Coordinates of C-alpha atoms and ligand atoms in Angstrom, one line a residue:
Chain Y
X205 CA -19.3 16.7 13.4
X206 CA -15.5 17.7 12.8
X207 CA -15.1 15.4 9.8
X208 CA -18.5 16.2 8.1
X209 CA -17.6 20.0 8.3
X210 CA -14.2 19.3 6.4
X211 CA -16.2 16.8 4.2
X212 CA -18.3 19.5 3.0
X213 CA -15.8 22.0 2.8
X214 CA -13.5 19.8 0.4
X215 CA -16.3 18.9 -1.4
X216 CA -17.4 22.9 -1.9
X217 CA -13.7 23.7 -3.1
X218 CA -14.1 21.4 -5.8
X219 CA -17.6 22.6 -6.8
X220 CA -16.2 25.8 -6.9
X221 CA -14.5 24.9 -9.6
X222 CA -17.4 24.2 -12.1
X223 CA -19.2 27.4 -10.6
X224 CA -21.8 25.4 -8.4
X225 CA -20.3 27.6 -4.8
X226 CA -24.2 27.3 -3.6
X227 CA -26.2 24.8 -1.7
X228 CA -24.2 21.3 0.3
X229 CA -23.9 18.4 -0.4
X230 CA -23.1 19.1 -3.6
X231 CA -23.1 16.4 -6.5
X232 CA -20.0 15.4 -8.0
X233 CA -21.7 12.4 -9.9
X234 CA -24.3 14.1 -11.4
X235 CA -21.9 16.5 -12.8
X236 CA -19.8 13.7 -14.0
X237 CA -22.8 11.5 -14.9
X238 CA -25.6 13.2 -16.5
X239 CA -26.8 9.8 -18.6
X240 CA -30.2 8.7 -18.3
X241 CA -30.2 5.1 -18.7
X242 CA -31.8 3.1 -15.9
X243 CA -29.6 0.4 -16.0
X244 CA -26.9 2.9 -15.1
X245 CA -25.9 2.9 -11.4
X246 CA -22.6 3.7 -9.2
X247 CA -21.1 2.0 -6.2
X248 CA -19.0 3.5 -3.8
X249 CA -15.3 1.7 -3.0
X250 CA -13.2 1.9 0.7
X251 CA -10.5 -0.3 0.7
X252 CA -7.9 -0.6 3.3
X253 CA -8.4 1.2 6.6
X254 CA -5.9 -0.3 8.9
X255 CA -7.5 0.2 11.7
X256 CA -5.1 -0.6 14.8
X257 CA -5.6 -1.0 18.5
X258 CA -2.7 0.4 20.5
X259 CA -4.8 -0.7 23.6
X260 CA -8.4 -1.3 24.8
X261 CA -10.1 2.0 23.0
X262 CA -7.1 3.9 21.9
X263 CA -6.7 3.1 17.9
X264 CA -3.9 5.0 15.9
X265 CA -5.9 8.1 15.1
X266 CA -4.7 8.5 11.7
X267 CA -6.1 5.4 10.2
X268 CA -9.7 6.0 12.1
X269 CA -9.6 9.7 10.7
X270 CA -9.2 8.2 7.3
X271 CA -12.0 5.6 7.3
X272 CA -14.3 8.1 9.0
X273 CA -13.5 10.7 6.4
X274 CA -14.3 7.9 3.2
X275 CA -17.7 7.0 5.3
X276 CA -18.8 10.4 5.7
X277 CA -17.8 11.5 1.8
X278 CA -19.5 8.6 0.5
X279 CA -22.6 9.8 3.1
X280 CA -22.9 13.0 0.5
X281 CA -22.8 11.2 -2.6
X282 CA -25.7 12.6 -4.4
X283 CA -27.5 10.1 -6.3
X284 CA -26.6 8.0 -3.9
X285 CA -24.6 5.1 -4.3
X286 CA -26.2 1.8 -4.9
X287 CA -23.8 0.0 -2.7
X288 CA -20.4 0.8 -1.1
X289 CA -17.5 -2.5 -1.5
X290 CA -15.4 -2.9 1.3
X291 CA -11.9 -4.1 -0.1
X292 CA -10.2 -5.4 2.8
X293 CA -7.8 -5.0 5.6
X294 CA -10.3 -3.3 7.5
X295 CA -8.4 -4.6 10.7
X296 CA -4.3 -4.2 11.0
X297 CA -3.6 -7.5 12.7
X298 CA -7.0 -9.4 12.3
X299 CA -8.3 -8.8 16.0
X300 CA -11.9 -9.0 17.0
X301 CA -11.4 -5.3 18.7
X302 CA -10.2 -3.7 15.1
X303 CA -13.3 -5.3 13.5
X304 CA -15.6 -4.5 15.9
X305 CA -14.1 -1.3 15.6
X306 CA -14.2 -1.0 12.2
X307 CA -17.9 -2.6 11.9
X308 CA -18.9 0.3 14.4
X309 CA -17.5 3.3 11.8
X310 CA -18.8 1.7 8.9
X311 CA -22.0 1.5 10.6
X312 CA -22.4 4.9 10.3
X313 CA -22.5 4.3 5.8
X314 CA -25.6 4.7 4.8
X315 CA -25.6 2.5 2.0
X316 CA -25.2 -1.5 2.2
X317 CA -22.1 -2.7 2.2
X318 CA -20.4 -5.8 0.1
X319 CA -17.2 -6.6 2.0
X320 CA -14.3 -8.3 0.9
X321 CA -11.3 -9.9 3.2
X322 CA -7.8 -9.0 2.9
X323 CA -4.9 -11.3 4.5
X324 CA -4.7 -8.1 7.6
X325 CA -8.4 -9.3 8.8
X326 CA -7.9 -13.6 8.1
X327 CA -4.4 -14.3 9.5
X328 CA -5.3 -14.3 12.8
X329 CA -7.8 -17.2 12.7
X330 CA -7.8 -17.5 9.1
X331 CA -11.2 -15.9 9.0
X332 CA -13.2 -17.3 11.7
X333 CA -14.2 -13.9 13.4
X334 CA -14.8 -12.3 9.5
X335 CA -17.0 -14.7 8.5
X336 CA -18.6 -15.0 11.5
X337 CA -19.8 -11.2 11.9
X338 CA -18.9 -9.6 8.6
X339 CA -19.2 -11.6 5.4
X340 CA -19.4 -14.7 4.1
X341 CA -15.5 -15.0 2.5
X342 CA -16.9 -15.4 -0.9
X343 CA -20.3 -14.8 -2.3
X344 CA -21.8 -13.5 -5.7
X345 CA -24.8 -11.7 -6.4
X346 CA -26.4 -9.7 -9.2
X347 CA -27.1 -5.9 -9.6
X348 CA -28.7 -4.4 -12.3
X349 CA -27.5 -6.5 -14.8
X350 CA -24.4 -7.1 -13.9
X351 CA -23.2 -10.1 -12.3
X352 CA -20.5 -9.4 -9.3
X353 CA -18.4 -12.3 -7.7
X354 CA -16.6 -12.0 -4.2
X355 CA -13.5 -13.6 -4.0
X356 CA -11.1 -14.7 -1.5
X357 CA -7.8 -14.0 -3.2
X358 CA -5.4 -13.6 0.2
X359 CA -5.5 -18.1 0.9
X360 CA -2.0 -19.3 0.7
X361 CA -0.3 -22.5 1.2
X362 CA -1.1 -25.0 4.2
X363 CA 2.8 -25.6 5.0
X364 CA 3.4 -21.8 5.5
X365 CA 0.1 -21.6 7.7
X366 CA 1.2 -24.5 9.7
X367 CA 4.6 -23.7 10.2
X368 CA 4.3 -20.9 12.9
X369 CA 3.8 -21.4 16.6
X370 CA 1.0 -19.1 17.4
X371 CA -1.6 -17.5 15.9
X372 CA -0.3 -13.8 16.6
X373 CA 3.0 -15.3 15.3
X374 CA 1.2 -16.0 11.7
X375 CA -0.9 -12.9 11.2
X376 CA 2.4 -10.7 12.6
X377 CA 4.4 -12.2 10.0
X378 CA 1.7 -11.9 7.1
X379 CA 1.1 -8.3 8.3
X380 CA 4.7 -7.2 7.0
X381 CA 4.6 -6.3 3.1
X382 CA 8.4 -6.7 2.7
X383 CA 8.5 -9.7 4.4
X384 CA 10.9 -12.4 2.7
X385 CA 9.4 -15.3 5.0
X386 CA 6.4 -14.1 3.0
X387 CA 4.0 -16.5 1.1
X388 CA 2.2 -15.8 -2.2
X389 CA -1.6 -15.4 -1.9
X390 CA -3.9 -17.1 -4.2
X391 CA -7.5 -18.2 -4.8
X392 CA -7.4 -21.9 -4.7
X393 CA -9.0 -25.0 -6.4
X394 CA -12.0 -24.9 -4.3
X395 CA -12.7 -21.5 -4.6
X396 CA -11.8 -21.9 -8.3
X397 CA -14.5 -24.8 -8.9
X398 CA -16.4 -23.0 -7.1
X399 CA -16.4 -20.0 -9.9
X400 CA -16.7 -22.1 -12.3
X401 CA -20.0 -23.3 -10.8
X402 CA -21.3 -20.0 -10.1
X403 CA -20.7 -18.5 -13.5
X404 CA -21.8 -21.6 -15.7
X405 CA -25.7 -19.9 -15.7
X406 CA -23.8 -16.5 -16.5
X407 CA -24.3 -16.0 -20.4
X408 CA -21.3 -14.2 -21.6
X409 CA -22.7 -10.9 -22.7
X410 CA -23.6 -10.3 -18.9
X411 CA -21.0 -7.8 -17.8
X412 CA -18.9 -9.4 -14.8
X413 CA -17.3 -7.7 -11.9
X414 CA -15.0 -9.8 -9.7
X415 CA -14.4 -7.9 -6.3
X416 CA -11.3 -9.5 -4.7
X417 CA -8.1 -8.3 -2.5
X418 CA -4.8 -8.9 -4.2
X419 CA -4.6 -8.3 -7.8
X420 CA -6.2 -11.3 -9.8
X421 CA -2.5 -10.9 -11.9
X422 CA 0.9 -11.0 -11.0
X423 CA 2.5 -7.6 -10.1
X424 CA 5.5 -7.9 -7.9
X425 CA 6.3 -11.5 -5.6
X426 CA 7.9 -10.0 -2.9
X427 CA 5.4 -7.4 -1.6
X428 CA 2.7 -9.6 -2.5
X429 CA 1.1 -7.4 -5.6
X430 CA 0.4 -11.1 -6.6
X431 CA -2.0 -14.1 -6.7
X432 CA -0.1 -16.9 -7.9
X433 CA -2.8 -18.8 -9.4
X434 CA -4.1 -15.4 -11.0
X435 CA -4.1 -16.9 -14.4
X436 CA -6.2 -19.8 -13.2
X437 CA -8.8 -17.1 -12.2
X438 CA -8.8 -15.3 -15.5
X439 CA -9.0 -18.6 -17.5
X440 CA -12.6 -19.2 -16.2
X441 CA -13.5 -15.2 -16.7
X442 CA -12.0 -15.6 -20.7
X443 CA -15.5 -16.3 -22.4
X444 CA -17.2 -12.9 -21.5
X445 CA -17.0 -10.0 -23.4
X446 CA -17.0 -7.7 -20.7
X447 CA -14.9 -8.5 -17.3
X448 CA -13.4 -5.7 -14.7
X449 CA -11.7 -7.1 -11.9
X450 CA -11.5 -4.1 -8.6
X451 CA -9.1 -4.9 -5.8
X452 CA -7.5 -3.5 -2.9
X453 CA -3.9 -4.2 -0.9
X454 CA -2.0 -2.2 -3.1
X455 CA -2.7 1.3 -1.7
X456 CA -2.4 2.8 -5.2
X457 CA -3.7 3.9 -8.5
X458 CA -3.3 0.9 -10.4
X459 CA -4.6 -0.3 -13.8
X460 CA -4.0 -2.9 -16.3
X461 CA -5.8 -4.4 -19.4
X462 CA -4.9 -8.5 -19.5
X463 CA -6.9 -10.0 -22.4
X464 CA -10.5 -9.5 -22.0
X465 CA -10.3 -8.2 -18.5
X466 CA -10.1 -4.8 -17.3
X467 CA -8.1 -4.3 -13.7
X468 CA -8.4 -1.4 -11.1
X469 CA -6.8 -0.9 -7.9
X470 CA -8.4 1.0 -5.3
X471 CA -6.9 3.9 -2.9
X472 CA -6.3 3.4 1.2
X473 CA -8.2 5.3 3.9
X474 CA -4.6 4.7 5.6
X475 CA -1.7 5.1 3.7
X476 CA 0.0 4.7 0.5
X477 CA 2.1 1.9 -0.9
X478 CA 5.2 2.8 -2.9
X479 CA 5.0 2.1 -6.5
X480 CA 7.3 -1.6 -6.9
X481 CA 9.2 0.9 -9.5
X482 CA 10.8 2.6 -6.4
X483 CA 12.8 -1.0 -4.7
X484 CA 15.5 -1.0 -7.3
X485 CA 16.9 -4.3 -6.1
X486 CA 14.4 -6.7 -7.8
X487 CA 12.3 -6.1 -10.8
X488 CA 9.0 -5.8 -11.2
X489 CA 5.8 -6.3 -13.1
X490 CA 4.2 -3.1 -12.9
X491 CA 1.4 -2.4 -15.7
X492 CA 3.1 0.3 -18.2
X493 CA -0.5 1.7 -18.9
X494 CA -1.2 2.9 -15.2
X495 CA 0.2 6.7 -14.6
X496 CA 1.4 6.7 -11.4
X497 CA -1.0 8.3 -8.0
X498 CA 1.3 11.8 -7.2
X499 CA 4.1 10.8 -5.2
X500 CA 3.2 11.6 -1.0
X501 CA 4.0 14.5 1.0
X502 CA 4.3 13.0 4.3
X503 CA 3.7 15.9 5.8
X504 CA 0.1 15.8 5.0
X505 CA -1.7 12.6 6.9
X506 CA -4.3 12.0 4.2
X507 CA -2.0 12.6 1.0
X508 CA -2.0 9.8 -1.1
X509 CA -4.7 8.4 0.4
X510 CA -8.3 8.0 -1.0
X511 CA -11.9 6.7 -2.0
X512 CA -13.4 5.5 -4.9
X513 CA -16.5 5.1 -6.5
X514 CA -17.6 3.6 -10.1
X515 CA -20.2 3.8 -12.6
X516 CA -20.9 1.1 -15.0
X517 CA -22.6 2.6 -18.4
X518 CA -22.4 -0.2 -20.7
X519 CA -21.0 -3.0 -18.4
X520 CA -17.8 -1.0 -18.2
X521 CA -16.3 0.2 -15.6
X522 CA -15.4 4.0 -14.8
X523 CA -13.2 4.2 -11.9
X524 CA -13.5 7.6 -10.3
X525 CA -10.5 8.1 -7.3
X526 CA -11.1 10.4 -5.0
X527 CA -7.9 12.0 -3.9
X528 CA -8.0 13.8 -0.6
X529 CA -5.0 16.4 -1.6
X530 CA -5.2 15.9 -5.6
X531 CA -7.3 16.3 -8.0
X532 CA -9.7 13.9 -8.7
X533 CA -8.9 11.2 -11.3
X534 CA -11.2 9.6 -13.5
X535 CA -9.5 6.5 -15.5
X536 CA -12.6 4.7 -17.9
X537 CA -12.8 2.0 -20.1
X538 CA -12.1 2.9 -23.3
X539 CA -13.7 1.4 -26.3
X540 CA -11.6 2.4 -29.0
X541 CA -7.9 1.2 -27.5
X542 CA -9.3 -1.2 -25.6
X543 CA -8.3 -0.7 -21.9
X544 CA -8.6 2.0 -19.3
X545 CA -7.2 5.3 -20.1
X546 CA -7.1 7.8 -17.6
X547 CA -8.8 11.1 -18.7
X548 CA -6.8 13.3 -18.2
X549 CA -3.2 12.8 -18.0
X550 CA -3.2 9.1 -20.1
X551 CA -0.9 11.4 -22.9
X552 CA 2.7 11.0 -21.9
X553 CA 2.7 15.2 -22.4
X554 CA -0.1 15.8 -20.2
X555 CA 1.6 14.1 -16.9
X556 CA 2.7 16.1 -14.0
X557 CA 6.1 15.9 -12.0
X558 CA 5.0 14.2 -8.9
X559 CA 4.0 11.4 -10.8
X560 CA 7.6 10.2 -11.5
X561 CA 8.1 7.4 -8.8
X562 CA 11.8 6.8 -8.5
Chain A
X120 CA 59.6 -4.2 27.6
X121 CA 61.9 -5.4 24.6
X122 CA 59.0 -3.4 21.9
X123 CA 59.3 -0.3 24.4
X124 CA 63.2 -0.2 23.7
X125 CA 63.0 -1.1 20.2
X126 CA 60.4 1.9 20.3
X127 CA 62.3 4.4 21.5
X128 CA 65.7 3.5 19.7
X129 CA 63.2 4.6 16.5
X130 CA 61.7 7.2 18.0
X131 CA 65.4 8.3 18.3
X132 CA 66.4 7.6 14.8
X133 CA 63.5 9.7 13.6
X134 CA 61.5 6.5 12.4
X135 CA 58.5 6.4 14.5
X136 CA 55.7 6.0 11.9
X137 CA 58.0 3.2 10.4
X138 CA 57.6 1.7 13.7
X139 CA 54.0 2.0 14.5
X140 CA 53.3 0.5 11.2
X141 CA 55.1 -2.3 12.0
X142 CA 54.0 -2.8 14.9
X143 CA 49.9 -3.0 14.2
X144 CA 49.9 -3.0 10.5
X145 CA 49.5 0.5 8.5
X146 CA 46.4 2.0 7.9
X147 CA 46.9 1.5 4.3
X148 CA 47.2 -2.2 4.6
X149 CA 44.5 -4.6 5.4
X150 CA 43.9 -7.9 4.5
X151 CA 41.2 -9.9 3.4
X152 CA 40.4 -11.0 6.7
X153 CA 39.8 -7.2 7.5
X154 CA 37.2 -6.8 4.7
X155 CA 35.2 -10.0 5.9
X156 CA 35.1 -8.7 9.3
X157 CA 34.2 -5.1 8.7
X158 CA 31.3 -6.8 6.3
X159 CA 30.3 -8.3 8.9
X160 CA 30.4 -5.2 11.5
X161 CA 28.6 -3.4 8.7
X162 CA 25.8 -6.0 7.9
X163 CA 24.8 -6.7 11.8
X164 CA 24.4 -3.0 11.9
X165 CA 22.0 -2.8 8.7
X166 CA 20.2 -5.7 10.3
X167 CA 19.5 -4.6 13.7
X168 CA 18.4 -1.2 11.2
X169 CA 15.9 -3.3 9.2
X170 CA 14.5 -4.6 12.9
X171 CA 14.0 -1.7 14.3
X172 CA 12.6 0.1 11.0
X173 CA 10.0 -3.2 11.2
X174 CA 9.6 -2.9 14.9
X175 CA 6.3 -1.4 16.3
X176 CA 8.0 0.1 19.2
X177 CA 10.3 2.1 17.3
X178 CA 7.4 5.0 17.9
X179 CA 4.5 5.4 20.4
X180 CA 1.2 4.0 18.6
X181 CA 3.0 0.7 17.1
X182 CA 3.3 2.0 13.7
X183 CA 6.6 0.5 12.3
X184 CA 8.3 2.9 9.6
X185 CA 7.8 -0.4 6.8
X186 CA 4.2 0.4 6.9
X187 CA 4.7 3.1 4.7
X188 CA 8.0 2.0 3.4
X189 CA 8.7 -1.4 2.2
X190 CA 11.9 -2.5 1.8
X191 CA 12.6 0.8 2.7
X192 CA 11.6 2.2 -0.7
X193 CA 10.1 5.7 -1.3
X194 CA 12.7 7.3 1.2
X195 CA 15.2 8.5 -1.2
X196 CA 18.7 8.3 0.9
X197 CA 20.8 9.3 -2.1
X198 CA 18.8 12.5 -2.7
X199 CA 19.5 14.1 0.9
X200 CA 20.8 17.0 2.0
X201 CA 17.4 18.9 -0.2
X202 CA 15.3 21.4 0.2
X203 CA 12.1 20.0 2.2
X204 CA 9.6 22.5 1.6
X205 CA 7.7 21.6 4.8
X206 CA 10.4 22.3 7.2
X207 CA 11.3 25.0 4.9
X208 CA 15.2 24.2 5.0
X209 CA 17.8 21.8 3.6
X210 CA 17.7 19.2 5.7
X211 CA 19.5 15.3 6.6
X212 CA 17.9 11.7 5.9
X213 CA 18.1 12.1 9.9
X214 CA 15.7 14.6 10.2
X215 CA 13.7 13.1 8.0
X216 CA 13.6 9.7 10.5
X217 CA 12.9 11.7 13.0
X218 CA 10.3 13.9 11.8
X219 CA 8.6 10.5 10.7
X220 CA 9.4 9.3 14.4
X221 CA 7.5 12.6 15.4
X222 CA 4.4 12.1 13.4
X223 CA 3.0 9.3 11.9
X224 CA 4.8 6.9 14.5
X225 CA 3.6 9.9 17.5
X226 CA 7.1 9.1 19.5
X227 CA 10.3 10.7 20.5
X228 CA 13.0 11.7 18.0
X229 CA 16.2 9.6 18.8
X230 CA 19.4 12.1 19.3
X231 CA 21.3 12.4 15.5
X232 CA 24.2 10.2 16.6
X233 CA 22.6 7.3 18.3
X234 CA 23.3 4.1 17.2
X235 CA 19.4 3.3 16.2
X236 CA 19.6 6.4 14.0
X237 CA 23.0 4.8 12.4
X238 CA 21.7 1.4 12.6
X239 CA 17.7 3.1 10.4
X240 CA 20.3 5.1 7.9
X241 CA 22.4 1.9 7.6
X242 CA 19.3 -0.4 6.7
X243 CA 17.5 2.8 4.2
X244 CA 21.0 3.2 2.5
X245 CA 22.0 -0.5 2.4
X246 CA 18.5 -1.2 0.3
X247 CA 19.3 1.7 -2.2
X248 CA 22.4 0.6 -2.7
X249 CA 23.7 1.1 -6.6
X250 CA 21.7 4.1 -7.1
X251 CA 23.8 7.2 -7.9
X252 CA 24.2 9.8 -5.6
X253 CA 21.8 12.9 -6.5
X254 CA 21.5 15.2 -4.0
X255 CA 19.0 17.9 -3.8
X256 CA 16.7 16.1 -6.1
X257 CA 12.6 16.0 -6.1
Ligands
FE2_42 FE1 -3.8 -3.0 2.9
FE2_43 FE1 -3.7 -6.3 2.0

């Protein structure tokens, strides 16, 4: 009741601002919309809620305030969304009580759901429970057109899964970000035939949307902003003319433009990753195009965290981030240049101070 | 007993710093042997730091301050004492760790001078090391 109250309320201030102060739930994607063609649709995207058992019932708070919040924004969407991608890490160390946990809030969406693992929800029994009682671990389907893949981008190498004594020993040390015992992810020649079989009876002017974790490119090794066989993954995505990758794990706005494919990162319902620009000791691959999420202030529990949704006029993706203590930013597909531009603050002049990340 | 006549015949002659330094080499003089071991004293502080900034029991909900903060990045160290407009005062990289004790990690703030607090600002300096100091800066 709590959460729908401040829902509405956020969702009022911003209506406010193009003079709609009248009648809840008010739509946002109409307003943004307003095209007509029926191929046109929007999907909804919450990546990354944590969710963590302290013990039995008691979860941190925080992270179940933030998922409930996304589910109950995404609730008022007006049209509503087609579908609503989960993009991983639902769960913070992969245990059956944080997906249960998590499979009871997002029960409340009222929308279907296409879910995605990250490593947080596999590492404890490498996806036993997940596929079990969420989601196949990849899958692909079509939706109007377009033809959307699932993949499994968080596999890694069988020594480094082998070499730890216990389960909880594994997922503990894949939980950690920073962790130099680390291990790239990566997609893997199965999964990779197994693309290659799916989108053989794809004709390449079918826009393609590949749903996946990590980034399907290589951002920075040592927090895992990585897939190490990413460019084995884009080979098999070259011939179409129209490809958008979305994934999760980074906590961030993030965009890129690699070839023929368009990449966008989605927010956390939890909390934000740092921008690899900000660990000074090793360098990084972080896209020059993307202009930078407003840095945090940690004294507000939701800032820098988010939702997203799309709409895909034209087989191109508009990414639309809903920031819970920013403005809202739109970044779209832009034909002329190319890549994604942000709308708004894309110009060098037009960005803000808290988007310096130092 | 022959050092505590030697002493006191300097002390006598007015030499007594003269003798002290001889006796346990001056505080101006250290050898290599001294660097490696203060290295040493120095890194197993910034290590126990980076365990306990990893460490889920740091706070009260097992949040671990990395979760936020990999490699300890995004906390700033050379930019403190500032102006933190949410406590509405200048305030220390200490305060800080606490106040993120406080909150997102809902446990007890340690007291300013105990060794975890030395051993977290250790491990957040030791990762920004090379960056030039800046303090007050947004
Ligand atoms: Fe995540
Ligand atoms: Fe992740």
């Amino acid at each position: 009741m709590s959460v729908e109250k401040i829902t509405r309320r956020s969702f009022l201030k911003r209506a406010g601002a193009v003079a709609a102060a009248a009648a809840a739930p008010v739509s946002l994607v109409e307003i943004a919309w307003g095209r007509s063609d029926a191929r046109n649709f929007t999907f909804a995207y919450i990546s990354d809620s944590h969710l963590t058992q302290i013990k039995g019932t008691k979860f941190v708070s925080n992270f179940d305030r933030g998922l409930k919040r996304a589910i109950a924004e995404v609730n008022f969407m007006s049209p509503k969304p087609d579908f609503v991608v989960f993009g991983g890490d639902l769960a913070q160390l992969g245990k059956r009580a944080e997906i249960d946990h998590g499979l009871e809030l997002m029960s409340a969406l009222r929308a279907p759901v296409k879910w995605v693992v990250g490593e947080h929800d596999f590492y404890l029994d490498m996806g036993e429970y997940w596929a079990e009682k969420v989601a196949p671990l990849h899958y692909s389907f079509d939706h109007k057109g377009v033809h959307f893949v699932v993949l499994n981008s968080i596999l890694t190498y069988e020594d480094w899964i082998r070499k730890w004594s216990t389960p909880e020993e594994r997922m503990l040390a894949m939980a950690r970000l920073d962790n130099p015992q680390g291990s790239p992810f990566m997609v893997g020649d199965a999964q990779i035939r197994w693309l290659r079989k799916d989108l053989a009876g794809v004709s390449s002017d079918t826009p393609v949307v590949v749903l996946s974790h990590s980034p399907l490119y290589k951002v920075f090794k040592p927090w895992n902003f990585w897939t190490d066989d990413a460019e084995k993954v884009q080979a098999e995505l070259k011939r179409f003319r129209k490809v958008t990758v979305i994934h999760g794990h980074v906590h961030q706005v993030l965009y890129n433009q690699i070839g023929n494919i368009s990449f966008y990162a989605m927010m956390s319902t939890a909390w934000p990753w740092p921008y690899p620009v900000s660990y000074v000791q090793v360098p990084n691959a972080v896209p020059k195009l993307t202009v930078f999420m407003n840095r945090a202030d940690p004294h507000s529990e939701r800032d820098g965290t988010g939702w997203g949704w799309l709409d895909l006029d034209s087989g191109r993706a508009a990414m639309h981030y809903e920031l819970w203590e920013n403005r809202p930013r739109t970044v779209r597909f832009d034909p002329k240049t190319g890549r994604p531009v942000d709308t708004v603050y894309q110009d060098p002049d037009k960005r803000i101070p808290p988007q310096m990340h130092y | 007993m022959r050092y505590h006549d030697t002493l006191k015949h300097f002390m006598a002659a007015g030499a007594a710093a003269l003798a002290l330094g001889a006796a346990s080499a001056g505080a101006d003089e250290f050898t290599r042997a001294d660097l490696e071991k203060w290295r040493k004293e120095f890194m197993a502080v910034v290590q126990e730091g980076e365990r306990l900034f990893h460490s889920g029991k740091l706070g009260g909900n097992t949040v671990s301050c990395d979760m936020c903060h990999p490699n300890a990045s995004n906390t700033h160290p050379e930019t403190y004492p500032k102006f933190q407009k949410q406590l509405g005062e200048v305030a220390t990289l200490r305060q800080m760790i606490n106040w993120c004790i406080e909150n997102p990690l809902e446990g007890k703030p340690l007291p300013l001078d105990d060794p975890r607090m030395v051993a977290l600002e250790a491990y957040i300096t030791y990762e920004r090391r090379g960056v030039k100091l800046d303090p007050g800066k947004h």
